[in-house]
Every structure is written in C-alpha cells, then in structure tokens.
Coordinates of C-alpha atoms in Angstrom, one line a residue:
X2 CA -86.4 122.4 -89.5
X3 CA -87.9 119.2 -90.5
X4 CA -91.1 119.7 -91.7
X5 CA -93.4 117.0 -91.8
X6 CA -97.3 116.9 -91.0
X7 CA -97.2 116.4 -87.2
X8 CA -95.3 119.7 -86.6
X9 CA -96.9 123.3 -86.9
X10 CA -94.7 125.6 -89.0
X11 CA -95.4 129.3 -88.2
X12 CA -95.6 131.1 -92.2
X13 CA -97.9 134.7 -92.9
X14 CA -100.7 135.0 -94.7
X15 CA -99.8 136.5 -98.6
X16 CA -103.1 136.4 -100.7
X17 CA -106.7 134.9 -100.3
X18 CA -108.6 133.4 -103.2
X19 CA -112.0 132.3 -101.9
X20 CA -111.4 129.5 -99.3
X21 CA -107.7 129.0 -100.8
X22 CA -104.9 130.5 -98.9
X23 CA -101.4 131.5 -99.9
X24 CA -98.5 131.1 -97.6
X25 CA -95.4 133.1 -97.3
X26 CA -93.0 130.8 -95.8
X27 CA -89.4 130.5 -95.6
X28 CA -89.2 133.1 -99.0
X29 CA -91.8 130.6 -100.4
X30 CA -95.6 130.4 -101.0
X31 CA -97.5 127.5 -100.3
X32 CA -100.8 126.8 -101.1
X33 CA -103.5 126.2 -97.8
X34 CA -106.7 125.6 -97.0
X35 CA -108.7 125.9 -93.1
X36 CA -108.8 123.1 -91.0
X37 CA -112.1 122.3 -89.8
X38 CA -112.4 123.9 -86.9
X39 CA -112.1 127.8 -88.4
X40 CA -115.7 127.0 -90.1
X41 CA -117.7 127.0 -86.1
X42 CA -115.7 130.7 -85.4
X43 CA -116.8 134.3 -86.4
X44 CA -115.6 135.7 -89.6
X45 CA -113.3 138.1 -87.6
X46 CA -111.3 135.1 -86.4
X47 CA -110.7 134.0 -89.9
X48 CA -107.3 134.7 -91.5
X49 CA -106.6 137.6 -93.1
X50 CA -103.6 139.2 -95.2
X51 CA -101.1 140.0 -93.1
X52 CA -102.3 137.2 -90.4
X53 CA -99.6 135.4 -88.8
X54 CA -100.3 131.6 -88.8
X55 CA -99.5 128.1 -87.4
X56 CA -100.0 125.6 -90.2
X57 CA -99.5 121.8 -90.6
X58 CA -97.6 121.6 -94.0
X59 CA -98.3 119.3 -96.7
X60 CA -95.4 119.2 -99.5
X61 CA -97.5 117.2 -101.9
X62 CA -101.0 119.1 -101.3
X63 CA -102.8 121.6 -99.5
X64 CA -101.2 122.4 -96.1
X65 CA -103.3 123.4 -93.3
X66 CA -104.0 126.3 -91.3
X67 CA -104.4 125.5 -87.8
X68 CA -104.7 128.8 -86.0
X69 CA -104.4 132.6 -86.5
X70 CA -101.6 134.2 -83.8
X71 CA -102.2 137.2 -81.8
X72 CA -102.5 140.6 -84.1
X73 CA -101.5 143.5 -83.3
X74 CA -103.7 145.6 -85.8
X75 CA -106.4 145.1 -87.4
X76 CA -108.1 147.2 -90.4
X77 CA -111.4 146.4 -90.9
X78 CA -114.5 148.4 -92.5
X79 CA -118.5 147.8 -93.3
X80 CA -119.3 145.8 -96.2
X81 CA -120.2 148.2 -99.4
X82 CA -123.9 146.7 -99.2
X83 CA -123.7 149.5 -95.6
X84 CA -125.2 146.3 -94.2
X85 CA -123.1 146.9 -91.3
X86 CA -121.6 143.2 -91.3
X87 CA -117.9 144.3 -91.2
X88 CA -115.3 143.3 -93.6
X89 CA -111.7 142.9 -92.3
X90 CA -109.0 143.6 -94.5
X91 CA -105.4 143.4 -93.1
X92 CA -103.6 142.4 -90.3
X93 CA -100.3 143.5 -88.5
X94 CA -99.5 146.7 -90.1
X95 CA -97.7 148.9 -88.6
X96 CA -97.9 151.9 -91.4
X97 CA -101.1 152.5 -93.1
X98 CA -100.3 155.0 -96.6
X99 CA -103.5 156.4 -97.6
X100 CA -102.9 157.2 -101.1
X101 CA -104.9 159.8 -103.0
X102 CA -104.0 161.8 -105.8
X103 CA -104.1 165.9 -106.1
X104 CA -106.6 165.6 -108.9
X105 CA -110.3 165.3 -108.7
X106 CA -109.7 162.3 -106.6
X107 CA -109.0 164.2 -103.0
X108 CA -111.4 164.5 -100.6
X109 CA -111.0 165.6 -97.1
X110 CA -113.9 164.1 -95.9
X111 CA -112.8 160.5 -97.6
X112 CA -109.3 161.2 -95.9
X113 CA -110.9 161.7 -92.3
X114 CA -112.8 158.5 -92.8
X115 CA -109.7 156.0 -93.5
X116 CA -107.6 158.1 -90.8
X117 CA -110.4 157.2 -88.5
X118 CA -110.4 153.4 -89.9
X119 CA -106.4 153.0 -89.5
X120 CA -106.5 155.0 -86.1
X121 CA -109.0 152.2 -84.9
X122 CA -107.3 149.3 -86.0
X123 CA -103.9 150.7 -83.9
X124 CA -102.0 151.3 -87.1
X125 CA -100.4 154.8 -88.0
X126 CA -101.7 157.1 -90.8
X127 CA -99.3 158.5 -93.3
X128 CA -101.6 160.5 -96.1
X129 CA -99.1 160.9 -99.4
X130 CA -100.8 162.7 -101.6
X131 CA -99.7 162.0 -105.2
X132 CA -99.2 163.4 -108.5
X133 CA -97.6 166.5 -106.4
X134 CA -96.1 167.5 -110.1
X135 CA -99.8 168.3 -111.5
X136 CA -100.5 170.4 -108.6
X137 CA -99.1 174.3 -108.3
X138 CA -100.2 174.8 -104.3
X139 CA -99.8 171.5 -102.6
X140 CA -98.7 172.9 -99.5
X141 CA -102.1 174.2 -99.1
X142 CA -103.6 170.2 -99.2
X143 CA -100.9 169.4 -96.5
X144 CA -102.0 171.8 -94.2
X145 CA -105.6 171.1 -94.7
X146 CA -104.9 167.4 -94.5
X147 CA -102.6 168.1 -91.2
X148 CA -105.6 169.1 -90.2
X149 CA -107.7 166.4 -89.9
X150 CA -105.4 164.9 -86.3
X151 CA -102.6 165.2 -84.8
X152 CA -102.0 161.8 -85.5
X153 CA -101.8 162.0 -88.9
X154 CA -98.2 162.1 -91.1
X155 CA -98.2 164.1 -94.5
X156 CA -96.3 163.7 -97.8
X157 CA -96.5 165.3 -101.2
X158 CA -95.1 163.4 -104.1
X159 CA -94.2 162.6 -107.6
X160 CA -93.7 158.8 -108.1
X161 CA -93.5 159.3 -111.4
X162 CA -90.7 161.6 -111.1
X163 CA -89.3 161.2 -107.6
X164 CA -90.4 164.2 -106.3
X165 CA -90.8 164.0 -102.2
X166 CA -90.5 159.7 -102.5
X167 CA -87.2 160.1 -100.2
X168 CA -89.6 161.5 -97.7
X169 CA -91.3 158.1 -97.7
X170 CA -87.9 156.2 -96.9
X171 CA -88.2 156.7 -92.9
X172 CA -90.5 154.3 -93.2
X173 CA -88.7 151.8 -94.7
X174 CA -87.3 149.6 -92.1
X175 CA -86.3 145.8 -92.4
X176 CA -89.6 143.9 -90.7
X177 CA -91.9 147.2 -90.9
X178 CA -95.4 146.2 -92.6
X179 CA -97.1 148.9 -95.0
X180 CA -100.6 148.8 -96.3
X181 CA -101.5 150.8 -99.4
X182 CA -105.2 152.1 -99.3
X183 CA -106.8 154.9 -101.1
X184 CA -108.8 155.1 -104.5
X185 CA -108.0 153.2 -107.9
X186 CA -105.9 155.3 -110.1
X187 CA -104.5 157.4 -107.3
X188 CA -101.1 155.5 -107.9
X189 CA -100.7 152.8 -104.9
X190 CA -98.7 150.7 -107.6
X191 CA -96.6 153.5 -108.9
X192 CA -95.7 154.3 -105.3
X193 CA -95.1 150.4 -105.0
X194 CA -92.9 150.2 -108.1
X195 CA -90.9 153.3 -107.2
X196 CA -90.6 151.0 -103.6
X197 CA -89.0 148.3 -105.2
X198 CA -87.2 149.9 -107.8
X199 CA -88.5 147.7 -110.5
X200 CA -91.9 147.1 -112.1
X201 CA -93.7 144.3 -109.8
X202 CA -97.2 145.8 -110.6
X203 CA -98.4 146.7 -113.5
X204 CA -100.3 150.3 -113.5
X205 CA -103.1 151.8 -116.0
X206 CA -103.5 154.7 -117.7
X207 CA -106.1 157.2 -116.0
X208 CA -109.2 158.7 -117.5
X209 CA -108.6 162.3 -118.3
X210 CA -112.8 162.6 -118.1
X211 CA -112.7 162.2 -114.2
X212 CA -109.4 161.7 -113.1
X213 CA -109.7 157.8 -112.0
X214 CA -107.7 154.9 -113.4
X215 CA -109.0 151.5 -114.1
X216 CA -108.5 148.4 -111.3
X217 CA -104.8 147.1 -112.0
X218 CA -105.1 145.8 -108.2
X219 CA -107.7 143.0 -108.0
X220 CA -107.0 141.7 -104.2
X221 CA -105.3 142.1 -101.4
X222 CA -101.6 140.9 -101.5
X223 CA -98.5 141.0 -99.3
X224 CA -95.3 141.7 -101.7
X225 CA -91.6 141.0 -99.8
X226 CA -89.2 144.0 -100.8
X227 CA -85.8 143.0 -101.1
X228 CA -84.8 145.8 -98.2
X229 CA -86.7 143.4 -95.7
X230 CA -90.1 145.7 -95.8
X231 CA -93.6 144.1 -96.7
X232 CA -96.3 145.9 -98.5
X233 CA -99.9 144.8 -99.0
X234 CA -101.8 146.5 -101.4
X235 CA -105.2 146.5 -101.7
X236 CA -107.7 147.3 -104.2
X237 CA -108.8 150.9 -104.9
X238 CA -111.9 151.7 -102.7
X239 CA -113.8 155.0 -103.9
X240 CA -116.1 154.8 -100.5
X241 CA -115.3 153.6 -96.9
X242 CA -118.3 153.6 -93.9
X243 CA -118.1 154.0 -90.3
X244 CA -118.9 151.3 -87.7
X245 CA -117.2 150.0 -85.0
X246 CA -114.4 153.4 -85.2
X247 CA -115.7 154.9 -82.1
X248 CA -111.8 154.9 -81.0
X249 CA -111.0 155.8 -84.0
X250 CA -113.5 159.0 -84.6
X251 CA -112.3 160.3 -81.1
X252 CA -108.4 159.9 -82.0
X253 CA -108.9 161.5 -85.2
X254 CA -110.8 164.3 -83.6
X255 CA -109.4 164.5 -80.5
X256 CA -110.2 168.4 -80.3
X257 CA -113.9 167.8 -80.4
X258 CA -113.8 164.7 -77.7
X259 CA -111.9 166.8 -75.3
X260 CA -113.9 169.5 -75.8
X261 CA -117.1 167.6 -75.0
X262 CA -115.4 166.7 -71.4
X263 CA -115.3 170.2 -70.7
X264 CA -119.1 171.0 -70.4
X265 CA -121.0 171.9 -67.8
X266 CA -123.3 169.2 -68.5
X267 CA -121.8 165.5 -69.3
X268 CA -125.1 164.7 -71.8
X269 CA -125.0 168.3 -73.7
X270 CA -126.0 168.3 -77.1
X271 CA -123.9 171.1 -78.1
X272 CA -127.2 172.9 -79.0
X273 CA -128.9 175.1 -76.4
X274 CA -127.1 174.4 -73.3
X275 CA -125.4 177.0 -71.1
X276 CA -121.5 176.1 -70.5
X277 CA -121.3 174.1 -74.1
X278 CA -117.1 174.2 -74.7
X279 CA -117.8 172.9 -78.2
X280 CA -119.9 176.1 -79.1
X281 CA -117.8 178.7 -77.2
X282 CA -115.0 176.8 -79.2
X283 CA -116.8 177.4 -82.6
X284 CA -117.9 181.3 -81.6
X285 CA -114.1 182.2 -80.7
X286 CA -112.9 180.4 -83.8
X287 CA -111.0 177.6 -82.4
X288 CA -113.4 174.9 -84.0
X289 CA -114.6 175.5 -87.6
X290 CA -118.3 174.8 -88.4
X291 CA -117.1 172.2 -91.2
X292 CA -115.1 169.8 -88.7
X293 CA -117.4 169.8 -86.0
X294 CA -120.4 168.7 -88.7
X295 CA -117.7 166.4 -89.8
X296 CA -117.0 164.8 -86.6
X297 CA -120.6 164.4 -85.8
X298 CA -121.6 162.9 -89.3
X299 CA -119.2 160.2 -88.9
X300 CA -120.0 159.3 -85.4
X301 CA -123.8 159.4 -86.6
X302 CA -123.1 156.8 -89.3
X303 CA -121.1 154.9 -87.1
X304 CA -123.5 154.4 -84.2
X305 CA -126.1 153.5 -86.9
X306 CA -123.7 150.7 -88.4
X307 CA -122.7 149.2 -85.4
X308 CA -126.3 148.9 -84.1
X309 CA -126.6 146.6 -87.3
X310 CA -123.3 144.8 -86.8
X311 CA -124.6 143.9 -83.6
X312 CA -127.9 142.6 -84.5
X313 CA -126.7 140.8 -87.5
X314 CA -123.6 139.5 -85.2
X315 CA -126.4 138.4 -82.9
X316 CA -128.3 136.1 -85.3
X317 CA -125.0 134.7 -87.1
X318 CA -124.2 133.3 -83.5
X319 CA -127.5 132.0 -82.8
X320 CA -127.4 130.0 -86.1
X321 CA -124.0 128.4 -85.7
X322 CA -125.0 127.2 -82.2
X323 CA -128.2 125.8 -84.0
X324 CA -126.2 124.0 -86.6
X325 CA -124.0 122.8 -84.1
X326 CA -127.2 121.3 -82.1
X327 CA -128.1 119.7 -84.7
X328 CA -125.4 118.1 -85.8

C-alpha cells in the first residue's frame, strides 16, 4: 500500500496519552492526534484502546485520526468522582479476565459488579482467580464465584508457578482480544508475562499489611503477543460503580429478572404482595437473601447514576450546540 496523506489507512488504537494517540499499524506504532472534527462529538464517540480507526498518515509528523469504525464491545464505567459522567475504557474485546487474587483482595460483591460491567458492554467474563497456591480450598471461591451467572467462566491459578494457566490457553486464539481488569497487585501482569512467556511488564512486590501491590500498570495499553492474541491491560481499579448496566445487572442475575416476570402483579415490589415469585423463591430456598439484596443494590445504584449521566449528558449537549452558535 502506498501510503501518502490523501489515503485513509485503517490501524487500532494501542495507548492514549492525553490528546496524543498511539497507533498500531502494520506491526508499527505511530504517533496521532484527532482531526478536528472529533472535538463537536460526545466523549463516547472518542477513540478508545482497542478502537479500530481510519487515519490519514503523516510519516514526518503527527498522523490523523479521521474516524472511529463500528465496535463491537464496549467497556465502559462511572467516573471515580460517582459523578455519573461515564468513563469508557476499551473497545473490541472479545474476552474480559477479571483478575483478583485469593488473598484479602476477593470480593464477591466487587466480582458481580465487573461481571455486570463486561456483560453490558457484550464481552464475555472469565473470573481467574490468582495466587491459587496461597489458598488451601479454592474450589470453594469457584463455586461461590460460579455463582454469581451463568455467564460467567472460572479459573484457579498459579502464574507464578503454572498452576491451572493451561486452563487459560482456550482462549488463546490468533485475532482474539483480552482485557485484563481486576485490582492492583492481584497479578494482571504476572498473568501477562506468563502469556508471553517473557517479562514484557514489569510487576511489584505486594504489601504483606493488606495484601495489595503497588501500580506497575499506569494506563491502558494493547500488547501484540507473538501467537497472534492482543491483550490490553489496564490499571488496577479497587472500586467499580453501576450506571448504564441495566443489561448487564439482568444478564448477571438472570434468576432474579425471570423471577420478577413471574408475578402476579408486573409493578410488585417483592415486599407485601400476594403471588411474589421472588419471595416464594427465597422462602423455599432457591434464592438466598444475600443475592437478592445484591441484585437490588446494584440496580439501586445504577438507576441513581444514570439519572445523573443523563442530566449531565443533557447540559454537555446544550453547550456544544451553544459554542457551535457562536462560532
């Protein structure tokens, strides 16, 4: 292909530094920016890692991003100010590995939530739960996690001695996209090292106080494995909100949702109402107490954030069209 400036050359997006882009093109990365048109669109049309793009390329400067191609996933969560502007992650993964380690680091509840994030941007939960070797009754935290959906996959693991990672290896196919999410220290770059077979990320030591590691993964970034497979990790996140997972929280607890189509009355409240499948579910003992508070807290927290997405999504509208009237 010639490339020159008047064709668009199709590359994906590897890292983002502020307004500078990174490139993965033809085994390369080249250095972009946004053409001028991406600055009068919504921040969810904005490239992300992962993004497929057309771009104009420059081989003595900055290239340019013209547009961002159709997705076919999307990860996206609130902003950590639980402002509920969202912030959107990755793009085009087709594997999501929520990592979390069997220290003082797992959490059900913090499991449900990213299921419920990866479920609603139409990628596929695997949970591998890590450090399997400091851990005497891990099939106990695979059941519990198995849990949470039907939907979810389940691996125990030692990446640092290569307990369970063959599990991981049906996953591995040339052009398949894996995103690495879960807290910091819970050993997304040990997993990616063990990946590669070599030491592409550097890892930290964990605190023996609280069982957490220090940052070693500063942004999101899309790493090429020589087998063909591409794996973005991401910074460690110790919380993740609800809003806009609607989909989501009914995939992940599809039980409940189904459930609450078989009472009597479509607007029960699960509380006093006669014919209530979700209490005569919880009396018999098919429904624990714990999930069903579960389920509703998160569905609670995400009706609440996505009433302030919308309002804030409202006024951010209203003041591009007033800059672009006056200008």
């Amino acid at each position: 292909m010639n490339n020159t400036n008047e064709e668009l050359n199709e590359g994906r997006i590897s890292s983002i530094h502020k307004n500078s882009y990174t490139i993965r093109f033809e085994g390369k990365d080249i250095h972009a920016r946004l053409k001028g048109r991406f600055y009068d669109l919504m921040t969810e049309q904005l490239p992300v890692v992962g993004d497929y793009v057309s771009f104009e390329y420059n081989p003595s400067g900055d290239s340019l991003i013209v547009s961002v191609l159709e997705r076919y996933s999307l990860l996206q969560r609130p902003d950590q100010a639980k402002t509920g502007v969202m912030q959107y992650m990755v793009a085009n993964v087709d594997y999501t590995f929520i990592v979390t380690s069997l220290n003082e680091d797992y959490s059900y509840n913090r499991i449900a939530r990213y299921v419920s994030v990866v479920l609603q941007g139409h990628s596929i939960p695997v949970v591998v739960l890590t450090k399997a070797d400091l851990c005497t009754n891990y099939g106990r935290y695979i059941r519990e996690v198995e849990s949470i959906s039907d939907k979810v996959r389940v691996h125990a693991i030692s990446a640092l001695y290569g307990i369970g990672v063959d599990e991981l290896q049906e996953y591995m196919r040339p052009g398949i996209t894996i995103c690495l999410i879960g807290s910091s220290g819970a050993g997304k770059s040990t997993l990616l090292n063990a990946f590669a077979g070599e030491e592409i990320m550097r890892t930290s030591s964990v605190r023996e106080s609280d069982s957490t590691g220090r940052h070693t993964t500063t942004y999101r970034q899309l790493i090429e494995l020589k087998n063909g497979v591409s794996i973005i990790d991401t910074p460690g996140m110790r919380e993740i909100g609800m809003a806009n997972t609607e989909l989501g929280i009914d995939n992940t607890f599809s039980d409940i949702a189904k459930l609450e189509k078989q009472c009597k009355f479509s607007d029960c409240q699960h509380d006093t109402e006669p014919g209530c499948a979700v209490k005569a579910a919880i009396e018999s003992g098919d429904l624990s107490v714990d999930r069903y508070i579960l389920y509703k807290s998160l569905s609670s927290e995400n009706t609440r954030n996505y009433a302030k997405k919308k309002e804030i999504s409202k006024w951010a509208k209203a003041a591009k069209k007033m800059k672009r009237d006056n200008f």
